[in-house]
PDB file of C-alpha atoms and ligand atoms in Angstrom:
ATOM      1  CA  UNK A   1      12.773 -18.295 -30.002  1.00  0.00           C
ATOM      2  CA  UNK A   2      11.802 -18.063 -26.336  1.00  0.00           C
ATOM      3  CA  UNK A   3       9.258 -15.726 -24.729  1.00  0.00           C
ATOM      4  CA  UNK A   4       8.938 -15.399 -20.957  1.00  0.00           C
ATOM      5  CA  UNK A   5       5.732 -14.020 -19.438  1.00  0.00           C
ATOM      6  CA  UNK A   6       6.321 -12.793 -15.875  1.00  0.00           C
ATOM      7  CA  UNK A   7       3.286 -12.095 -13.722  1.00  0.00           C
ATOM      8  CA  UNK A   8       2.511 -10.843 -10.247  1.00  0.00           C
ATOM      9  CA  UNK A   9      -0.990 -11.771  -9.085  1.00  0.00           C
ATOM     10  CA  UNK A  10      -2.819 -11.635  -5.765  1.00  0.00           C
ATOM     11  CA  UNK A  11      -6.273 -12.837  -6.821  1.00  0.00           C
ATOM     12  CA  UNK A  12      -5.440 -14.695 -10.045  1.00  0.00           C
ATOM     13  CA  UNK A  13      -6.647 -12.154 -12.642  1.00  0.00           C
ATOM     14  CA  UNK A  14      -3.194 -11.089 -13.834  1.00  0.00           C
ATOM     15  CA  UNK A  15      -2.216 -14.773 -13.811  1.00  0.00           C
ATOM     16  CA  UNK A  16      -5.125 -15.532 -16.195  1.00  0.00           C
ATOM     17  CA  UNK A  17      -4.134 -12.651 -18.493  1.00  0.00           C
ATOM     18  CA  UNK A  18      -0.522 -13.883 -18.461  1.00  0.00           C
ATOM     19  CA  UNK A  19      -1.685 -17.409 -19.404  1.00  0.00           C
ATOM     20  CA  UNK A  20      -3.805 -15.973 -22.248  1.00  0.00           C
ATOM     21  CA  UNK A  21      -0.867 -13.914 -23.576  1.00  0.00           C
ATOM     22  CA  UNK A  22       1.304 -17.029 -23.331  1.00  0.00           C
ATOM     23  CA  UNK A  23      -1.262 -19.057 -25.296  1.00  0.00           C
ATOM     24  CA  UNK A  24      -1.426 -16.331 -27.948  1.00  0.00           C
ATOM     25  CA  UNK A  25       2.352 -16.222 -28.348  1.00  0.00           C
ATOM     26  CA  UNK A  26       2.592 -20.018 -28.368  1.00  0.00           C
ATOM     27  CA  UNK A  27       2.393 -20.307 -32.185  1.00  0.00           C
ATOM     28  CA  UNK A  28       5.524 -18.163 -32.634  1.00  0.00           C
ATOM     29  CA  UNK A  29       7.535 -18.671 -29.441  1.00  0.00           C
ATOM     30  CA  UNK A  30       8.575 -21.340 -27.066  1.00  0.00           C
ATOM     31  CA  UNK A  31       6.675 -19.804 -24.100  1.00  0.00           C
ATOM     32  CA  UNK A  32       7.244 -19.958 -20.360  1.00  0.00           C
ATOM     33  CA  UNK A  33       4.733 -18.272 -18.005  1.00  0.00           C
ATOM     34  CA  UNK A  34       6.259 -17.720 -14.547  1.00  0.00           C
ATOM     35  CA  UNK A  35       5.377 -15.858 -11.322  1.00  0.00           C
ATOM     36  CA  UNK A  36       7.809 -13.128 -10.237  1.00  0.00           C
ATOM     37  CA  UNK A  37       9.479 -15.418  -7.685  1.00  0.00           C
ATOM     38  CA  UNK A  38      10.513 -17.799 -10.483  1.00  0.00           C
ATOM     39  CA  UNK A  39      11.668 -15.112 -12.940  1.00  0.00           C
ATOM     40  CA  UNK A  40      15.345 -15.785 -12.260  1.00  0.00           C
ATOM     41  CA  UNK A  41      18.278 -14.538 -14.374  1.00  0.00           C
ATOM     42  CA  UNK A  42      18.633 -18.104 -15.747  1.00  0.00           C
ATOM     43  CA  UNK A  43      15.029 -18.104 -17.044  1.00  0.00           C
ATOM     44  CA  UNK A  44      15.473 -14.672 -18.658  1.00  0.00           C
ATOM     45  CA  UNK A  45      18.972 -15.289 -20.002  1.00  0.00           C
ATOM     46  CA  UNK A  46      18.271 -16.265 -23.629  1.00  0.00           C
ATOM     47  CA  UNK A  47      14.672 -14.988 -23.992  1.00  0.00           C
ATOM     48  CA  UNK A  48      13.960 -12.921 -27.131  1.00  0.00           C
ATOM     49  CA  UNK A  49      10.777 -11.445 -25.625  1.00  0.00           C
ATOM     50  CA  UNK A  50       9.843 -10.719 -21.991  1.00  0.00           C
ATOM     51  CA  UNK A  51       6.257  -9.700 -21.186  1.00  0.00           C
ATOM     52  CA  UNK A  52       5.638  -8.477 -17.636  1.00  0.00           C
ATOM     53  CA  UNK A  53       2.332  -7.773 -15.886  1.00  0.00           C
ATOM     54  CA  UNK A  54       1.012  -7.087 -12.402  1.00  0.00           C
ATOM     55  CA  UNK A  55      -2.115  -5.805 -10.672  1.00  0.00           C
ATOM     56  CA  UNK A  56      -2.720  -2.075 -10.300  1.00  0.00           C
ATOM     57  CA  UNK A  57      -2.556  -1.191  -6.612  1.00  0.00           C
ATOM     58  CA  UNK A  58      -3.278   2.413  -5.621  1.00  0.00           C
ATOM     59  CA  UNK A  59      -2.693   3.669  -9.160  1.00  0.00           C
ATOM     60  CA  UNK A  60       0.683   1.965  -9.521  1.00  0.00           C
ATOM     61  CA  UNK A  61       2.730  -1.150  -8.900  1.00  0.00           C
ATOM     62  CA  UNK A  62       2.020  -2.999  -5.659  1.00  0.00           C
ATOM     63  CA  UNK A  63       4.041  -2.447  -2.498  1.00  0.00           C
ATOM     64  CA  UNK A  64       4.478  -4.731   0.520  1.00  0.00           C
ATOM     65  CA  UNK A  65       1.733  -2.793   2.325  1.00  0.00           C
ATOM     66  CA  UNK A  66      -0.810  -3.039  -0.529  1.00  0.00           C
ATOM     67  CA  UNK A  67      -0.102  -6.769  -0.982  1.00  0.00           C
ATOM     68  CA  UNK A  68      -0.672  -7.211   2.757  1.00  0.00           C
ATOM     69  CA  UNK A  69      -3.981  -5.347   2.403  1.00  0.00           C
ATOM     70  CA  UNK A  70      -4.922  -7.648  -0.504  1.00  0.00           C
ATOM     71  CA  UNK A  71      -4.228 -10.750   1.627  1.00  0.00           C
ATOM     72  CA  UNK A  72      -6.239  -9.283   4.508  1.00  0.00           C
ATOM     73  CA  UNK A  73      -9.112  -8.616   2.079  1.00  0.00           C
ATOM     74  CA  UNK A  74      -9.169 -12.277   1.051  1.00  0.00           C
ATOM     75  CA  UNK A  75      -8.926 -13.480   4.664  1.00  0.00           C
ATOM     76  CA  UNK A  76     -11.978 -11.511   5.810  1.00  0.00           C
ATOM     77  CA  UNK A  77     -14.920 -13.714   6.862  1.00  0.00           C
ATOM     78  CA  UNK A  78     -17.369 -14.061   3.981  1.00  0.00           C
ATOM     79  CA  UNK A  79     -14.865 -12.848   1.388  1.00  0.00           C
ATOM     80  CA  UNK A  80     -15.256 -14.491  -2.018  1.00  0.00           C
ATOM     81  CA  UNK A  81     -11.683 -13.556  -2.975  1.00  0.00           C
ATOM     82  CA  UNK A  82      -9.200 -16.384  -3.368  1.00  0.00           C
ATOM     83  CA  UNK A  83      -5.466 -15.871  -3.239  1.00  0.00           C
ATOM     84  CA  UNK A  84      -3.402 -17.016  -6.204  1.00  0.00           C
ATOM     85  CA  UNK A  85      -0.952 -19.791  -5.202  1.00  0.00           C
ATOM     86  CA  UNK A  86       1.945 -17.386  -5.870  1.00  0.00           C
ATOM     87  CA  UNK A  87       0.395 -14.396  -4.084  1.00  0.00           C
ATOM     88  CA  UNK A  88       2.916 -14.421  -1.193  1.00  0.00           C
ATOM     89  CA  UNK A  89       5.804 -13.988  -3.652  1.00  0.00           C
ATOM     90  CA  UNK A  90       7.726 -10.760  -4.193  1.00  0.00           C
ATOM     91  CA  UNK A  91       6.223  -7.916  -6.221  1.00  0.00           C
ATOM     92  CA  UNK A  92       7.267  -6.577  -9.610  1.00  0.00           C
ATOM     93  CA  UNK A  93       8.496  -3.314  -8.056  1.00  0.00           C
ATOM     94  CA  UNK A  94      11.153  -5.181  -6.038  1.00  0.00           C
ATOM     95  CA  UNK A  95      11.927  -7.489  -8.991  1.00  0.00           C
ATOM     96  CA  UNK A  96      12.533  -4.531 -11.337  1.00  0.00           C
ATOM     97  CA  UNK A  97      14.874  -3.075  -8.724  1.00  0.00           C
ATOM     98  CA  UNK A  98      17.028  -6.207  -8.750  1.00  0.00           C
ATOM     99  CA  UNK A  99      16.925  -6.803 -12.496  1.00  0.00           C
ATOM    100  CA  UNK A 100      20.111  -6.841 -14.574  1.00  0.00           C
ATOM    101  CA  UNK A 101      20.324  -5.766 -18.234  1.00  0.00           C
ATOM    102  CA  UNK A 102      18.962  -8.090 -20.906  1.00  0.00           C
ATOM    103  CA  UNK A 103      19.013  -7.724 -24.694  1.00  0.00           C
ATOM    104  CA  UNK A 104      15.412  -9.043 -25.000  1.00  0.00           C
ATOM    105  CA  UNK A 105      12.485  -7.045 -26.351  1.00  0.00           C
ATOM    106  CA  UNK A 106       9.991  -6.251 -23.588  1.00  0.00           C
ATOM    107  CA  UNK A 107       6.315  -5.401 -23.158  1.00  0.00           C
ATOM    108  CA  UNK A 108       4.187  -4.703 -20.100  1.00  0.00           C
ATOM    109  CA  UNK A 109       0.533  -4.944 -19.061  1.00  0.00           C
ATOM    110  CA  UNK A 110      -1.488  -4.197 -15.946  1.00  0.00           C
ATOM    111  CA  UNK A 111      -5.037  -4.553 -14.697  1.00  0.00           C
ATOM    112  CA  UNK A 112      -6.175  -0.934 -14.514  1.00  0.00           C
ATOM    113  CA  UNK A 113      -9.294  -0.210 -16.523  1.00  0.00           C
ATOM    114  CA  UNK A 114      -9.253   3.001 -18.539  1.00  0.00           C
ATOM    115  CA  UNK A 115     -12.702   4.542 -18.578  1.00  0.00           C
ATOM    116  CA  UNK A 116     -15.234   6.576 -16.611  1.00  0.00           C
ATOM    117  CA  UNK A 117     -14.916   6.503 -12.818  1.00  0.00           C
ATOM    118  CA  UNK A 118     -18.063   4.404 -12.583  1.00  0.00           C
ATOM    119  CA  UNK A 119     -16.191   1.633 -14.412  1.00  0.00           C
ATOM    120  CA  UNK A 120     -12.716   1.986 -12.972  1.00  0.00           C
ATOM    121  CA  UNK A 121     -13.751   2.723  -9.388  1.00  0.00           C
ATOM    122  CA  UNK A 122     -13.764   5.918  -7.370  1.00  0.00           C
ATOM    123  CA  UNK A 123     -10.981   7.183  -5.173  1.00  0.00           C
ATOM    124  CA  UNK A 124     -13.482   7.945  -2.446  1.00  0.00           C
ATOM    125  CA  UNK A 125     -14.408   4.258  -2.259  1.00  0.00           C
ATOM    126  CA  UNK A 126     -10.799   3.481  -1.462  1.00  0.00           C
ATOM    127  CA  UNK A 127     -10.670   5.649   1.654  1.00  0.00           C
ATOM    128  CA  UNK A 128      -8.793   3.805   4.356  1.00  0.00           C
ATOM    129  CA  UNK A 129      -9.486   4.359   8.058  1.00  0.00           C
ATOM    130  CA  UNK A 130      -6.791   3.173  10.441  1.00  0.00           C
ATOM    131  CA  UNK A 131      -6.810   3.509  14.262  1.00  0.00           C
ATOM    132  CA  UNK A 132      -3.709   5.098  15.822  1.00  0.00           C
ATOM    133  CA  UNK A 133      -2.713   6.314  19.256  1.00  0.00           C
ATOM    134  CA  UNK A 134      -1.403   9.836  19.055  1.00  0.00           C
ATOM    135  CA  UNK A 135       0.007  12.835  20.878  1.00  0.00           C
ATOM    136  CA  UNK A 136      -0.173  16.584  20.385  1.00  0.00           C
ATOM    137  CA  UNK A 137       3.022  18.502  19.670  1.00  0.00           C
ATOM    138  CA  UNK A 138       2.260  22.206  19.602  1.00  0.00           C
ATOM    139  CA  UNK A 139      -0.650  22.597  17.189  1.00  0.00           C
ATOM    140  CA  UNK A 140       0.134  19.340  15.380  1.00  0.00           C
ATOM    141  CA  UNK A 141      -1.038  15.752  15.780  1.00  0.00           C
ATOM    142  CA  UNK A 142       1.758  13.177  15.878  1.00  0.00           C
ATOM    143  CA  UNK A 143       1.634   9.376  15.567  1.00  0.00           C
ATOM    144  CA  UNK A 144       4.149   6.642  14.930  1.00  0.00           C
ATOM    145  CA  UNK A 145       4.079   3.838  12.373  1.00  0.00           C
ATOM    146  CA  UNK A 146       6.359   1.288  10.655  1.00  0.00           C
ATOM    147  CA  UNK A 147       7.821   1.869   7.169  1.00  0.00           C
ATOM    148  CA  UNK A 148       5.938  -1.054   5.516  1.00  0.00           C
ATOM    149  CA  UNK A 149       2.405  -0.104   6.631  1.00  0.00           C
ATOM    150  CA  UNK A 150      -0.467   1.478   4.708  1.00  0.00           C
ATOM    151  CA  UNK A 151      -0.146   4.467   7.047  1.00  0.00           C
ATOM    152  CA  UNK A 152       3.442   4.970   5.920  1.00  0.00           C
ATOM    153  CA  UNK A 153       2.393   4.735   2.250  1.00  0.00           C
ATOM    154  CA  UNK A 154      -0.150   7.517   2.816  1.00  0.00           C
ATOM    155  CA  UNK A 155       1.966   9.502   5.271  1.00  0.00           C
ATOM    156  CA  UNK A 156       2.569  12.312   2.780  1.00  0.00           C
ATOM    157  CA  UNK A 157      -0.511  14.198   1.669  1.00  0.00           C
ATOM    158  CA  UNK A 158      -3.974  15.363   2.662  1.00  0.00           C
ATOM    159  CA  UNK A 159      -5.521  13.378   5.516  1.00  0.00           C
ATOM    160  CA  UNK A 160      -8.387  13.544   7.969  1.00  0.00           C
ATOM    161  CA  UNK A 161      -7.868  12.662  11.623  1.00  0.00           C
ATOM    162  CA  UNK A 162     -10.725  12.086  14.069  1.00  0.00           C
ATOM    163  CA  UNK A 163     -10.756  11.520  17.804  1.00  0.00           C
ATOM    164  CA  UNK A 164     -13.928  10.613  19.726  1.00  0.00           C
ATOM    165  CA  UNK A 165     -14.924  10.061  23.314  1.00  0.00           C
ATOM    166  CA  UNK A 166     -18.144   8.433  24.525  1.00  0.00           C
ATOM    167  CA  UNK A 167     -19.439   8.124  28.091  1.00  0.00           C
ATOM    168  CA  UNK A 168     -22.352   5.706  27.894  1.00  0.00           C
ATOM    169  CA  UNK A 169     -23.339   6.175  31.585  1.00  0.00           C
ATOM    170  CA  UNK A 170     -23.632   9.945  31.327  1.00  0.00           C
ATOM    171  CA  UNK A 171     -24.827   9.706  27.703  1.00  0.00           C
ATOM    172  CA  UNK A 172     -22.244  12.278  26.741  1.00  0.00           C
ATOM    173  CA  UNK A 173     -19.685  12.356  24.023  1.00  0.00           C
ATOM    174  CA  UNK A 174     -17.528  14.533  21.847  1.00  0.00           C
ATOM    175  CA  UNK A 175     -15.778  14.280  18.532  1.00  0.00           C
ATOM    176  CA  UNK A 176     -13.030  16.386  16.940  1.00  0.00           C
ATOM    177  CA  UNK A 177     -12.214  16.231  13.242  1.00  0.00           C
ATOM    178  CA  UNK A 178      -8.935  17.581  11.862  1.00  0.00           C
ATOM    179  CA  UNK A 179      -8.236  18.054   8.155  1.00  0.00           C
ATOM    180  CA  UNK A 180      -4.630  18.694   7.315  1.00  0.00           C
ATOM    181  CA  UNK A 181      -1.407  17.732   5.654  1.00  0.00           C
ATOM    182  CA  UNK A 182       0.535  14.692   6.857  1.00  0.00           C
ATOM    183  CA  UNK A 183       4.270  14.429   6.421  1.00  0.00           C
ATOM    184  CA  UNK A 184       6.857  12.017   7.802  1.00  0.00           C
ATOM    185  CA  UNK A 185       9.351  13.641  10.168  1.00  0.00           C
ATOM    186  CA  UNK A 186      12.800  13.024   8.724  1.00  0.00           C
ATOM    187  CA  UNK A 187      15.059  15.389  10.684  1.00  0.00           C
ATOM    188  CA  UNK A 188      16.841  13.357  13.401  1.00  0.00           C
ATOM    189  CA  UNK A 189      16.839  16.242  15.929  1.00  0.00           C
ATOM    190  CA  UNK A 190      13.145  16.815  15.312  1.00  0.00           C
ATOM    191  CA  UNK A 191      12.463  13.104  15.939  1.00  0.00           C
ATOM    192  CA  UNK A 192      14.461  13.152  19.221  1.00  0.00           C
ATOM    193  CA  UNK A 193      12.553  16.283  20.329  1.00  0.00           C
ATOM    194  CA  UNK A 194       9.214  14.606  19.588  1.00  0.00           C
ATOM    195  CA  UNK A 195      10.259  11.443  21.451  1.00  0.00           C
ATOM    196  CA  UNK A 196      11.166  13.451  24.564  1.00  0.00           C
ATOM    197  CA  UNK A 197       8.265  15.894  24.388  1.00  0.00           C
ATOM    198  CA  UNK A 198       5.435  13.489  23.566  1.00  0.00           C
ATOM    199  CA  UNK A 199       6.735  10.205  25.108  1.00  0.00           C
ATOM    200  CA  UNK A 200       4.605   8.622  22.390  1.00  0.00           C
ATOM    201  CA  UNK A 201       4.706   4.810  22.531  1.00  0.00           C
ATOM    202  CA  UNK A 202       2.707   2.981  19.838  1.00  0.00           C
ATOM    203  CA  UNK A 203       0.074   0.624  21.236  1.00  0.00           C
ATOM    204  CA  UNK A 204       0.531  -1.614  18.204  1.00  0.00           C
ATOM    205  CA  UNK A 205       3.550  -3.888  18.681  1.00  0.00           C
ATOM    206  CA  UNK A 206       6.849  -3.900  16.825  1.00  0.00           C
ATOM    207  CA  UNK A 207       9.294  -1.147  15.986  1.00  0.00           C
ATOM    208  CA  UNK A 208       7.334   1.854  14.722  1.00  0.00           C
ATOM    209  CA  UNK A 209      10.079   4.334  14.088  1.00  0.00           C
ATOM    210  CA  UNK A 210       8.396   6.526  11.484  1.00  0.00           C
ATOM    211  CA  UNK A 211       6.983   9.689  13.109  1.00  0.00           C
ATOM    212  CA  UNK A 212       4.196  11.310  11.116  1.00  0.00           C
ATOM    213  CA  UNK A 213       3.076  14.864  11.831  1.00  0.00           C
ATOM    214  CA  UNK A 214      -0.316  16.219  10.765  1.00  0.00           C
ATOM    215  CA  UNK A 215      -0.407  19.992  10.381  1.00  0.00           C
ATOM    216  CA  UNK A 216      -4.081  21.029  10.672  1.00  0.00           C
ATOM    217  CA  UNK A 217      -5.659  23.252   8.051  1.00  0.00           C
ATOM    218  CA  UNK A 218      -9.177  22.966   9.508  1.00  0.00           C
ATOM    219  CA  UNK A 219     -10.495  21.740  12.858  1.00  0.00           C
ATOM    220  CA  UNK A 220     -14.145  21.139  13.725  1.00  0.00           C
ATOM    221  CA  UNK A 221     -15.899  19.371  16.576  1.00  0.00           C
ATOM    222  CA  UNK A 222     -19.156  18.636  18.319  1.00  0.00           C
ATOM    223  CA  UNK A 223     -20.326  17.449  21.712  1.00  0.00           C
ATOM    224  CA  UNK A 224     -23.561  16.026  23.128  1.00  0.00           C
TER     225      UNK A 224
HETATM  226  C1  LIG B 301      -4.741  -2.845  -2.292  1.00  0.00           C
HETATM  227  C2  LIG B 301      -5.364  -2.753  -3.681  1.00  0.00           C
HETATM  228  C3  LIG B 301      -5.307  -1.556  -4.388  1.00  0.00           C
HETATM  229  C4  LIG B 301      -5.874  -1.471  -5.680  1.00  0.00           C
HETATM  230  N1  LIG B 301      -5.794  -0.293  -6.364  1.00  0.00           N
HETATM  231  C5  LIG B 301      -6.322  -0.205  -7.631  1.00  0.00           C
HETATM  232  C6  LIG B 301      -6.224   1.010  -8.392  1.00  0.00           C
HETATM  233  O1  LIG B 301      -5.654   1.997  -7.944  1.00  0.00           O
HETATM  234  N2  LIG B 301      -6.782   1.043  -9.643  1.00  0.00           N
HETATM  235  C7  LIG B 301      -7.420  -0.054 -10.187  1.00  0.00           C
HETATM  236  O2  LIG B 301      -7.897   0.032 -11.326  1.00  0.00           O
HETATM  237  N3  LIG B 301      -7.515  -1.225  -9.485  1.00  0.00           N
HETATM  238  C8  LIG B 301      -6.985  -1.311  -8.232  1.00  0.00           C
HETATM  239  N4  LIG B 301      -7.074  -2.486  -7.523  1.00  0.00           N
HETATM  240  C9  LIG B 301      -7.781  -3.605  -8.119  1.00  0.00           C
HETATM  241  C10 LIG B 301      -6.827  -4.610  -8.711  1.00  0.00           C
HETATM  242  O3  LIG B 301      -6.039  -4.041  -9.719  1.00  0.00           O
HETATM  243  C11 LIG B 301      -7.664  -5.738  -9.256  1.00  0.00           C
HETATM  244  O4  LIG B 301      -8.267  -6.401  -8.147  1.00  0.00           O
HETATM  245  C12 LIG B 301      -6.887  -6.724 -10.083  1.00  0.00           C
HETATM  246  O5  LIG B 301      -7.777  -7.545 -10.790  1.00  0.00           O
HETATM  247  C13 LIG B 301      -6.053  -7.573  -9.231  1.00  0.00           C
HETATM  248  O6  LIG B 301      -5.274  -8.451 -10.041  1.00  0.00           O
HETATM  249  P1  LIG B 301      -4.866  -9.850  -9.439  1.00  0.00           P
HETATM  250  O7  LIG B 301      -6.148 -10.660  -9.355  1.00  0.00           O
HETATM  251  O8  LIG B 301      -3.923 -10.445 -10.434  1.00  0.00           O
HETATM  252  O9  LIG B 301      -4.257  -9.613  -8.096  1.00  0.00           O
HETATM  253  C14 LIG B 301      -6.524  -2.605  -6.247  1.00  0.00           C
HETATM  254  C15 LIG B 301      -6.562  -3.809  -5.522  1.00  0.00           C
HETATM  255  C16 LIG B 301      -5.988  -3.891  -4.259  1.00  0.00           C
HETATM  256  C17 LIG B 301      -6.047  -5.205  -3.512  1.00  0.00           C
END
């Protein structure tokens, strides 16, 4: 009987768990532990058991943008994180999407800890701040991004937007903070109107065709 353990791992933890599960099943099964990229239909074909695991990223399976963030985290100067050799591979989410039907029994695991927030982490510690260039359209703030960015992942929900200006010579400055709801603009006519009205060109390179509109619910500011 064959068992295949499929893992996705950025920093090696899920890989270690997969190896441990493989070792545990070794007395009953002929075990193969493989990263997602090697979990081909041929490997799965005659398996009686398939066990699949991946890291928890933003309360779910990873996406291209969260894997990119994980790589950037490891690349930061002074970071103690090391990338797993198979980290650049595809994620489980994409793999599931391409998977055929197999008669094997299946089980899944992930890396999320269940417990008090102090143990599992706090959402507030995961706040992401990303610089954007923007325009105003009526009472709304508009910016553009690409579909595979963190901004696109978070482009639907409550956000805070801040714009600052500092004049060091005059020792003056101001800051405006907007709380509101972000939503991607999907209507083609609406997108054309925003393109013409705002002439918004992203400073960051590449095609950034996703328009995101922030509708303010609260605006505050201060100046010195
Ligand atoms: C972008 C990113 C998002 C994450 N989001 C969560 C999360 O929502 N909940 C959680 O418990 N852990 C989260 N984690 C922590 C990972 O699940 C944890 O680092 C895990 O050990 C990674 O497994 P790996 O070493 O196999 O990549 C996140 C890690 C990254 C890099």
